[in-house]
XYZ file of C-alpha atoms in Angstrom:
633
model
C 34.486 36.106 -17.292
C 30.196 36.789 -17.698
C 30.500 34.680 -15.417
C 32.752 36.348 -12.884
C 30.943 39.192 -13.572
C 27.522 37.471 -12.962
C 28.801 35.605 -10.408
C 30.279 39.244 -8.921
C 26.867 42.105 -9.608
C 24.924 38.458 -7.390
C 27.115 38.069 -4.163
C 28.815 41.678 -3.493
C 29.529 41.012 0.498
C 31.277 37.827 -0.608
C 33.428 40.104 -3.040
C 33.956 42.926 -0.218
C 34.516 39.271 1.897
C 37.358 38.356 0.028
C 39.015 41.569 -0.444
C 38.896 42.501 3.393
C 40.823 38.355 4.236
C 43.798 39.622 0.780
C 44.727 42.999 3.014
C 44.708 41.368 6.689
C 47.092 38.566 4.381
C 49.072 41.512 3.043
C 48.684 43.310 7.171
C 50.037 40.450 8.245
C 52.497 40.199 6.926
C 54.151 43.780 7.366
C 53.111 43.237 10.599
C 55.507 39.897 10.604
C 58.140 42.129 9.220
C 56.938 44.911 13.096
C 56.007 47.470 9.576
C 53.093 48.661 11.763
C 52.903 52.122 9.769
C 51.838 49.797 6.969
C 49.883 47.281 8.772
C 47.633 48.933 10.875
C 46.168 51.339 7.880
C 45.834 48.069 5.963
C 44.138 46.187 8.688
C 41.462 49.191 9.163
C 40.220 48.834 5.430
C 39.911 45.518 5.700
C 37.629 46.515 8.698
C 35.195 49.404 6.986
C 35.131 47.021 3.453
C 34.577 43.909 5.498
C 31.926 45.431 7.362
C 30.946 47.475 5.738
C 27.097 44.877 5.021
C 26.739 44.690 8.985
C 27.324 49.122 9.555
C 24.552 49.643 6.687
C 22.401 46.743 8.452
C 23.044 48.007 11.717
C 22.310 51.922 11.576
C 19.480 51.055 8.835
C 17.783 49.210 11.392
C 18.593 52.013 14.062
C 17.455 55.441 12.476
C 14.690 53.403 10.559
C 13.703 51.425 12.595
C 14.409 52.295 16.033
C 15.951 48.737 16.845
C 19.273 46.879 17.996
C 20.576 43.821 16.010
C 23.117 42.043 16.248
C 25.135 43.417 13.464
C 26.209 46.067 16.751
C 27.078 43.588 19.238
C 30.074 42.491 16.259
C 31.037 45.776 15.343
C 31.661 46.910 18.954
C 33.896 44.137 19.537
C 35.864 44.744 16.117
C 36.442 48.631 17.769
C 36.919 47.914 21.553
C 39.567 45.192 20.470
C 41.725 47.801 17.820
C 41.365 50.693 20.847
C 43.463 48.746 22.997
C 45.668 47.561 20.108
C 44.411 44.513 19.550
C 44.157 45.018 15.088
C 44.305 41.825 13.869
C 42.088 40.249 15.916
C 40.077 44.130 15.246
C 39.839 42.903 11.753
C 40.040 39.176 11.288
C 36.293 39.386 13.978
C 34.277 40.621 11.416
C 36.528 39.640 8.408
C 35.419 35.701 10.039
C 31.984 37.544 10.791
C 31.712 38.714 6.921
C 32.217 36.323 5.820
C 29.548 33.305 7.802
C 27.671 36.920 6.937
C 28.223 36.577 3.069
C 27.842 31.901 3.708
C 24.781 32.836 5.172
C 23.217 34.453 1.985
C 23.945 32.370 -0.460
C 22.431 29.436 1.679
C 19.902 30.819 1.878
C 19.431 32.456 -1.909
C 19.202 28.000 -1.743
C 14.970 28.844 -0.769
C 14.266 30.592 -3.517
C 15.084 28.483 -6.208
C 12.128 27.854 -6.324
C 10.136 30.509 -7.031
C 12.992 31.442 -9.382
C 11.886 28.495 -11.932
C 8.653 29.024 -11.240
C 9.076 32.566 -12.474
C 10.682 30.932 -16.111
C 8.975 28.735 -16.331
C 6.263 30.953 -18.592
C 7.943 32.747 -22.046
C 8.403 36.752 -21.824
C 6.687 36.942 -25.343
C 3.354 35.212 -27.690
C 2.606 35.089 -31.161
C -0.070 36.654 -31.821
C -3.029 36.581 -34.603
C -3.035 40.564 -35.400
C -6.555 41.679 -37.399
C -5.546 40.509 -40.625
C -4.262 36.831 -39.250
C 0.096 37.189 -38.812
C 1.320 35.961 -36.583
C 2.783 39.288 -34.446
C 5.543 38.865 -31.551
C 4.206 40.323 -28.202
C 4.838 39.968 -24.651
C 3.108 38.366 -22.784
C 2.433 40.726 -20.259
C 0.327 42.591 -22.806
C -2.258 39.596 -24.136
C -5.847 40.526 -23.048
C -8.813 37.645 -22.755
C -9.854 36.208 -26.024
C -6.729 36.588 -27.963
C -5.604 33.603 -30.157
C -2.231 32.667 -30.005
C -0.475 29.801 -31.425
C 2.100 27.943 -29.454
C 5.179 25.942 -31.594
C 6.326 22.540 -31.271
C 9.022 22.629 -28.211
C 7.066 26.014 -27.369
C 5.780 26.594 -23.093
C 2.911 27.477 -23.010
C 2.251 31.454 -22.331
C -0.903 31.406 -20.722
C -4.515 30.128 -19.543
C -6.465 29.458 -21.450
C -8.181 27.491 -24.759
C -7.606 25.009 -27.225
C -8.635 25.770 -30.691
C -7.562 22.544 -32.517
C -8.785 19.677 -32.822
C -6.067 17.973 -29.741
C -2.888 19.445 -28.198
C -0.467 16.666 -26.704
C 1.481 18.656 -23.340
C 3.984 17.672 -20.964
C 2.065 18.998 -17.724
C 4.926 18.323 -15.237
C 5.937 21.886 -13.818
C 2.203 21.867 -12.739
C 1.371 17.954 -11.893
C 5.178 16.700 -10.880
C 3.606 13.498 -13.680
C 6.442 12.597 -16.421
C 3.841 11.760 -18.498
C 1.997 13.600 -21.032
C -1.373 14.301 -20.874
C -4.225 15.337 -24.521
C -6.172 17.572 -25.109
C -9.591 17.888 -27.293
C -11.132 20.769 -28.706
C -11.787 22.966 -26.415
C -10.384 22.150 -22.661
C -8.876 24.394 -20.596
C -4.629 25.228 -21.424
C -2.967 26.055 -18.757
C 0.002 28.468 -18.522
C 3.586 27.156 -18.148
C 3.496 23.401 -20.273
C 4.831 22.642 -22.949
C 3.482 21.490 -26.236
C 5.557 18.494 -27.262
C 3.455 17.918 -30.675
C 2.294 20.157 -33.691
C 1.881 23.574 -33.761
C -1.762 24.185 -32.130
C -3.662 27.688 -31.342
C -5.712 28.354 -28.310
C -8.547 30.788 -26.884
C -6.360 33.432 -23.837
C -8.464 33.242 -21.244
C -7.032 35.054 -18.546
C -5.539 38.500 -18.228
C -1.875 37.899 -17.229
C -1.933 38.398 -13.379
C -4.881 35.960 -12.939
C -3.299 32.316 -14.709
C -2.296 29.671 -12.613
C 1.331 30.285 -12.523
C 0.729 34.168 -11.236
C -1.376 33.073 -8.635
C 1.450 29.939 -7.190
C 3.771 32.596 -8.225
C 2.435 35.133 -4.561
C 1.105 32.180 -2.802
C 4.835 31.653 -1.964
C 5.904 34.780 -2.567
C 3.755 35.859 0.351
C 3.850 32.626 2.079
C 7.902 33.974 2.164
C 7.120 36.731 3.577
C 4.567 35.328 6.991
C 6.376 33.977 9.228
C 6.310 31.308 12.107
C 4.870 32.005 15.523
C 8.599 30.696 16.612
C 9.870 33.217 13.756
C 8.153 35.663 14.781
C 8.653 35.317 19.308
C 12.756 35.285 18.011
C 12.804 38.409 16.411
C 10.976 39.361 18.245
C 13.420 39.503 21.922
C 17.086 39.725 19.406
C 16.743 43.597 20.063
C 15.780 43.299 23.725
C 18.474 41.042 24.238
C 20.849 42.895 22.598
C 20.229 45.937 24.544
C 20.776 43.187 28.125
C 24.060 42.405 26.378
C 25.615 46.587 25.721
C 24.487 46.426 28.864
C 25.686 42.967 30.950
C 29.689 43.877 28.759
C 30.338 46.952 30.809
C 29.269 46.300 34.154
C 31.556 42.142 32.801
C 34.421 44.758 32.272
C 33.859 47.040 35.679
C 33.283 44.178 38.147
C 35.227 41.163 36.686
C 38.649 42.676 38.212
C 36.982 42.630 41.330
C 36.057 39.263 41.657
C 39.460 37.742 39.566
C 42.244 39.241 40.703
C 44.941 38.354 38.418
C 42.950 40.166 36.319
C 44.053 43.962 35.459
C 41.157 46.646 33.019
C 43.450 45.763 29.938
C 42.759 41.622 29.975
C 39.206 43.151 31.425
C 38.583 44.767 28.783
C 39.186 42.333 25.698
C 37.742 39.866 27.508
C 34.082 41.860 27.712
C 35.110 42.403 23.562
C 34.981 38.210 23.593
C 32.253 37.910 25.463
C 30.581 40.902 23.805
C 31.297 38.255 20.567
C 30.356 35.051 21.770
C 26.887 36.623 23.765
C 25.443 38.054 19.860
C 22.129 35.796 18.880
C 22.332 35.269 15.442
C 21.933 31.131 15.636
C 19.445 31.538 17.687
C 17.422 34.521 15.313
C 18.965 32.199 12.781
C 17.004 29.621 14.444
C 13.795 28.751 12.577
C 13.682 30.834 9.762
C 15.848 28.644 7.241
C 13.860 26.336 8.461
C 10.345 27.350 6.912
C 11.832 29.225 4.607
C 13.587 25.799 3.112
C 10.223 23.563 4.278
C 8.418 26.832 2.649
C 10.340 26.531 -1.039
C 10.715 22.375 -0.592
C 6.765 22.339 -0.728
C 6.234 24.650 -3.652
C 8.338 21.681 -6.135
C 6.492 19.979 -4.410
C 3.248 21.399 -5.227
C 2.281 21.764 -1.815
C 1.261 25.780 -1.244
C 1.762 26.755 2.395
C 0.550 30.644 2.703
C 3.329 30.844 5.833
C 5.063 29.921 8.105
C 2.463 29.992 11.062
C 0.914 27.117 8.394
C 3.062 24.895 8.311
C 3.803 25.013 12.900
C -0.439 24.925 12.237
C 0.066 22.244 10.864
C 2.843 20.607 13.152
C -0.059 20.425 16.028
C -3.034 18.577 14.101
C -5.621 15.667 15.027
C -6.948 15.287 12.725
C -7.982 15.224 9.308
C -11.773 15.864 8.193
C -12.636 14.879 4.008
C -15.767 15.777 1.538
C -16.553 13.629 -0.182
C -17.302 14.094 -4.243
C -14.149 14.915 -6.075
C -12.242 15.026 -2.974
C -11.763 11.396 -1.998
C -13.774 10.345 -4.893
C -13.730 11.940 -8.801
C -16.511 13.290 -8.676
C -17.778 11.728 -11.086
C -20.089 9.180 -11.686
C -18.728 5.855 -14.103
C -19.436 2.390 -15.186
C -18.199 0.523 -12.809
C -20.357 -2.277 -13.606
C -22.179 -5.113 -16.382
C -24.568 -7.601 -16.259
C -26.425 -9.352 -19.446
C -29.571 -11.839 -18.866
C -28.671 -13.613 -21.838
C -24.596 -12.513 -21.797
C -24.819 -14.265 -25.954
C -26.234 -10.012 -26.076
C -23.557 -9.184 -24.841
C -21.981 -6.723 -28.001
C -25.454 -6.437 -29.400
C -26.939 -5.008 -26.390
C -24.272 -2.390 -25.325
C -24.192 -0.881 -28.829
C -27.631 -0.563 -28.506
C -27.482 1.666 -24.782
C -24.064 3.665 -27.286
C -26.822 4.343 -30.168
C -28.864 6.537 -26.829
C -26.400 7.315 -24.269
C -24.630 8.905 -26.964
C -27.626 11.449 -28.454
C -27.406 12.923 -25.003
C -25.210 15.275 -21.903
C -26.516 14.254 -19.374
C -22.767 13.559 -16.647
C -24.478 9.177 -16.429
C -25.106 9.345 -20.688
C -20.796 10.568 -20.540
C -20.567 7.745 -17.991
C -21.495 5.873 -21.058
C -20.091 7.584 -23.799
C -16.479 7.334 -21.834
C -16.626 3.367 -21.027
C -17.927 1.853 -24.939
C -15.273 4.613 -25.850
C -12.486 2.523 -24.258
C -13.933 -0.484 -25.342
C -14.543 0.563 -29.313
C -18.115 -0.594 -29.361
C -19.188 0.000 -32.587
C -22.276 2.407 -32.778
C -25.409 1.187 -33.834
C -27.741 3.170 -35.636
C -31.118 3.830 -34.710
C -35.294 3.925 -35.995
C -36.373 6.701 -33.404
C -34.316 7.172 -29.588
C -36.770 9.061 -27.153
C -34.735 10.819 -24.060
C -37.747 10.755 -21.596
C -36.352 13.423 -18.903
C -36.257 11.692 -15.827
C -36.703 8.384 -16.362
C -34.863 6.669 -19.532
C -34.575 6.293 -23.473
C -36.608 4.355 -25.538
C -35.419 3.425 -28.413
C -37.358 1.540 -31.442
C -34.069 -0.832 -32.991
C -36.400 -2.712 -35.813
C -39.420 -4.417 -34.127
C -38.601 -3.911 -30.947
C -38.398 -1.271 -28.629
C -35.774 -1.042 -25.777
C -36.178 1.461 -22.393
C -32.608 2.075 -20.289
C -33.497 4.377 -17.616
C -34.632 3.685 -13.321
C -36.551 -0.060 -12.717
C -40.557 1.140 -12.619
C -39.907 2.850 -16.126
C -37.805 0.033 -18.095
C -39.908 -3.641 -16.705
C -43.455 -1.446 -15.657
C -45.290 -4.439 -14.247
C -42.594 -7.600 -15.745
C -40.252 -7.621 -11.942
C -41.475 -11.157 -12.822
C -38.322 -11.097 -15.498
C -35.738 -10.549 -13.155
C -34.315 -14.376 -11.224
C -33.693 -14.282 -8.041
C -30.353 -14.535 -8.238
C -30.042 -11.257 -10.505
C -32.264 -9.770 -8.092
C -29.832 -10.972 -4.959
C -26.960 -9.171 -6.985
C -28.694 -6.222 -7.839
C -29.725 -5.639 -3.684
C -25.630 -6.253 -3.074
C -24.879 -3.213 -5.071
C -27.036 -1.359 -4.439
C -26.541 -1.831 -0.078
C -22.396 -0.596 -1.896
C -23.976 2.977 -3.267
C -23.885 1.911 -6.355
C -26.667 3.379 -8.703
C -28.011 0.966 -11.204
C -28.853 1.840 -14.574
C -31.820 -0.524 -15.967
C -31.819 -2.270 -19.772
C -35.247 -4.283 -21.075
C -36.654 -5.759 -24.552
C -39.661 -4.679 -24.820
C -40.220 -5.018 -21.271
C -39.023 -7.588 -19.927
C -35.025 -7.769 -18.419
C -32.451 -7.884 -20.292
C -29.419 -6.770 -18.493
C -28.965 -4.126 -15.929
C -24.964 -0.951 -15.183
C -24.000 -0.469 -12.301
C -22.908 3.590 -11.725
C -20.538 5.044 -8.906
C -18.516 7.917 -7.877
C -15.080 6.578 -8.249
C -12.870 6.347 -5.348
C -8.827 8.250 -6.373
C -6.682 5.681 -7.000
C -4.893 7.424 -3.782
C -8.058 7.816 -0.989
C -7.041 4.181 1.146
C -2.851 4.212 0.974
C -3.493 8.282 2.403
C -5.880 7.373 4.860
C -3.557 4.186 6.032
C -0.720 6.370 5.999
C -2.288 9.565 8.298
C -3.409 6.655 10.782
C 0.220 5.360 10.700
C 1.203 9.232 11.498
C -1.426 9.112 14.335
C -3.645 10.886 13.285
C -7.966 10.323 12.588
C -9.781 10.753 9.514
C -13.155 11.337 8.922
C -15.775 11.874 6.554
C -18.299 14.563 6.268
C -20.455 14.918 2.155
C -23.979 15.685 1.243
C -24.297 11.829 0.581
C -26.717 9.547 1.124
C -25.849 7.716 4.483
C -25.097 3.754 2.128
C -22.596 5.154 -0.187
C -21.614 6.850 2.533
C -20.685 4.306 5.309
C -20.172 2.467 2.261
C -16.444 4.471 1.008
C -16.352 5.162 4.744
C -15.996 1.269 5.406
C -13.461 0.736 1.815
C -10.909 2.811 2.361
C -11.529 2.382 6.814
C -11.933 5.719 7.811
C -12.459 6.756 11.859
C -15.932 8.341 11.444
C -18.672 10.141 8.648
C -21.437 11.787 8.644
C -23.647 11.986 5.816
C -26.628 14.451 4.683
C -24.955 17.025 5.735
C -25.177 20.267 3.776
C -22.290 23.248 4.124
C -23.494 24.876 6.850
C -23.472 21.407 8.748
C -20.444 21.182 7.877
C -19.178 24.042 8.929
C -20.254 23.315 12.952
C -19.223 19.522 12.739
C -15.823 20.513 12.093
C -16.361 23.212 16.392
C -18.076 20.093 17.282
C -14.355 18.034 16.282
C -12.202 21.219 17.365
C -13.816 20.329 20.517
C -13.035 16.494 21.067
C -9.317 16.689 18.824
C -7.579 20.023 19.163
C -6.188 20.682 15.907
C -8.310 19.821 12.958
C -7.876 19.850 8.788
C -10.162 20.192 6.239
C -9.040 19.258 2.677
C -12.355 19.963 0.107
C -11.992 21.023 -3.678
C -15.413 23.455 -3.962
C -17.250 26.465 -2.581
C -19.220 24.497 -1.345
C -16.577 23.465 0.897
C -14.907 26.912 1.434
C -17.536 27.863 4.838
C -15.366 24.880 6.138
C -12.164 25.757 5.435
C -12.076 28.908 6.830
C -12.630 27.387 9.922
C -10.846 23.726 10.295
C -7.564 24.951 11.543
C -5.156 24.214 8.630
C -7.667 24.262 5.690
C -6.719 22.381 2.521
C -7.578 22.507 -1.472
C -7.247 21.053 -4.229
C -5.397 23.232 -7.024
C -8.433 21.248 -9.430
C -10.596 22.935 -7.601
C -12.906 25.847 -7.059
C -11.181 29.861 -7.280
C -12.877 29.907 -3.555
C -11.280 27.698 -1.562
C -8.288 28.270 -3.035
C -8.682 31.724 -1.323
C -9.659 30.170 1.469
C -7.800 26.894 2.205
C -3.889 27.661 4.053
C -2.867 25.374 2.129
C -3.065 24.420 -2.263
C -2.663 21.306 -3.401
C -1.345 22.160 -7.126
C -1.084 18.343 -8.528
C -4.578 18.114 -6.911
C -2.490 14.845 -5.359
C -4.335 13.196 -1.710
C -0.641 11.831 -1.305
C 0.707 15.763 -0.693
C -1.724 15.794 2.843
C 1.185 13.423 4.896
C 4.068 15.041 2.544
C 2.407 18.384 4.313
C 2.249 17.009 7.944
C 5.424 15.278 7.827
C 7.843 18.693 6.513
C 6.468 20.860 9.451
C 6.819 17.659 12.070
C 10.627 17.571 10.300
C 10.219 21.720 9.668
C 9.626 21.983 14.215
C 12.336 19.274 15.549
C 15.279 21.115 13.517
C 14.082 24.824 14.619
C 14.014 22.819 17.937
C 16.958 20.613 17.717
C 18.154 24.415 16.514
C 17.217 26.360 19.622
C 18.802 23.539 22.473
C 22.295 24.184 19.834
C 22.513 27.070 19.587
C 22.145 28.113 22.996
C 23.863 25.224 24.342
C 27.310 27.041 22.280
C 26.687 30.015 23.913
C 26.366 29.392 27.155
C 29.649 27.527 26.599
C 31.987 30.031 24.715
C 31.244 32.373 27.838
C 32.008 29.601 30.694
C 35.206 29.498 28.236
C 35.095 32.769 28.194
C 36.185 33.075 31.851
C 38.238 30.696 31.742
C 40.355 32.490 29.281
C 40.315 29.911 27.347
C 39.460 31.055 23.848
C 40.316 34.385 22.993
C 38.384 36.132 20.143
C 39.522 34.782 16.723
C 38.321 31.919 18.406
C 35.510 32.739 19.877
C 34.529 34.440 16.723
C 34.402 31.726 14.703
C 32.419 29.245 17.849
C 30.150 31.730 17.026
C 29.381 31.882 14.153
C 30.707 28.386 13.400
C 27.420 27.872 15.432
C 25.051 30.725 12.513
C 25.973 28.285 9.919
C 25.934 24.894 11.402
C 21.746 26.143 12.093
C 21.488 27.683 8.729
C 22.436 24.181 7.074
C 20.670 21.782 9.080
C 17.293 24.092 8.398
C 18.890 24.020 4.732
C 18.310 20.248 4.807
C 14.501 20.291 5.206
C 15.298 21.587 1.046
C 15.834 17.477 0.505
C 13.066 16.622 2.901
C 11.532 13.005 1.583
C 8.954 11.562 3.985
C 9.423 7.710 4.867
C 7.126 5.255 4.900
């Protein structure tokens, strides 16, 4: 019973439509029994109830916005039919129109699902430690920066913050779409909406409730819904003019057709005018674009792509080239140990232990890369007698009677470069030609080993570039990195063009050049230095793990930090353009067909309404197909 009550409260238009249908059925019963004194009032009440929402919309648009909409045409057609004694047709017209409007409303509500699901992810209540350390329940909206809260097993994190326990295991599927849980450690960022899959943990609130990642996502999607595409705006702009034209054309039609069709009297002409008023209404044309764009925005939001409006969906369709920043976009954005070579392979384990012990004393990004590598390989941490961190050069380590150096070539080997064999030297040159950084290790100034570091290319980068090429889109890389490294990465990814050694302002100037050459271009970046380029590009893509400045400047935000979403974005925008074009052609064709059929007296008023409203529903359902869009490879 509660479900029925909830459905009635949430679907008032459909409730009125059902009541209207019941009244028409009773009216038909009394009509068949030749009891018109009862049938006609039933038809009139069915007319008023079924058309209530349409009359309200028409009145609001007319009095508040001073414009005419398609509801006026339907109401006038029904009133006109009733005036000449077609009470049943008038009531039936309003019922069918009301049914179509109700189904459209219910169908369009499907585009709100992704937003509604987002808003339900974060809980309204949080468990807060008060001044004396007791846990109390408070509204999430009342949390302040610095508050300490607890998240129990199975609960959703209520707000963004910082982990205060040693470890936590979180399901981040709501943010990243990835099914595997993520392990966080003390001090790392915890995002609101993720699910605690392990024991309860404590965290410190890092933002106000309105500044959480989910709040930003919801705001972006809501803003996108209210920012229509150019096509939608143009169609909406002509609706008022079109309705006025129909309102002028119909009286002329009624007055002039008896002069051209000798078999028509003015009663027939008036009836055919009411049919024309109905079938010429641009309902399907008006619905050609907006549902498709909203469906595309909602589907993309569910996928982790935030379009900042229907106009952005439009522009994404027209892209001819995609420009990538390198560091943090095509690459991981941090150095990693990718190769290791040992002068004496038998010494590998011992040398790794020495290097691990030295690097563990530093927080430098290069040291972090060594530590991550050795932790993964479970290398033992060897105790050392002395470790000196020599800024700009490396480490000098005393282990027993031996002096080890770890760092650049000049520091580690000084005047003993000849201890590197010819084939070892060739190997080093090969790595350096690939843009990798070489870290040398010497023992008593004798070459012992080297490691190479590189900013690793993301796993999805190559597939993304290949997919863009399949879509006939040029790819360009702009980077502040040095030429040799940039060229090697560009070649390995099969990127069409590369420009290196660039400052942020250089990127902006080059984008202007590329726009002149290719037309519409997109920029993909993640940092503050990318913000000018993201703003200048026709479409700016910001990675969700990037800076707030980049996310605010960009037109599209990729929440999942997954480059595969760029081809998906372009694909869904192209599908949207195709569907909108299909809808426009179909709706105009149906209007033309019904007008011609009316001239030949091949349709009556109810059939005209069914044809007109049926085309509107088909157009909307065609747009809703985008809610299930998936990129075909």
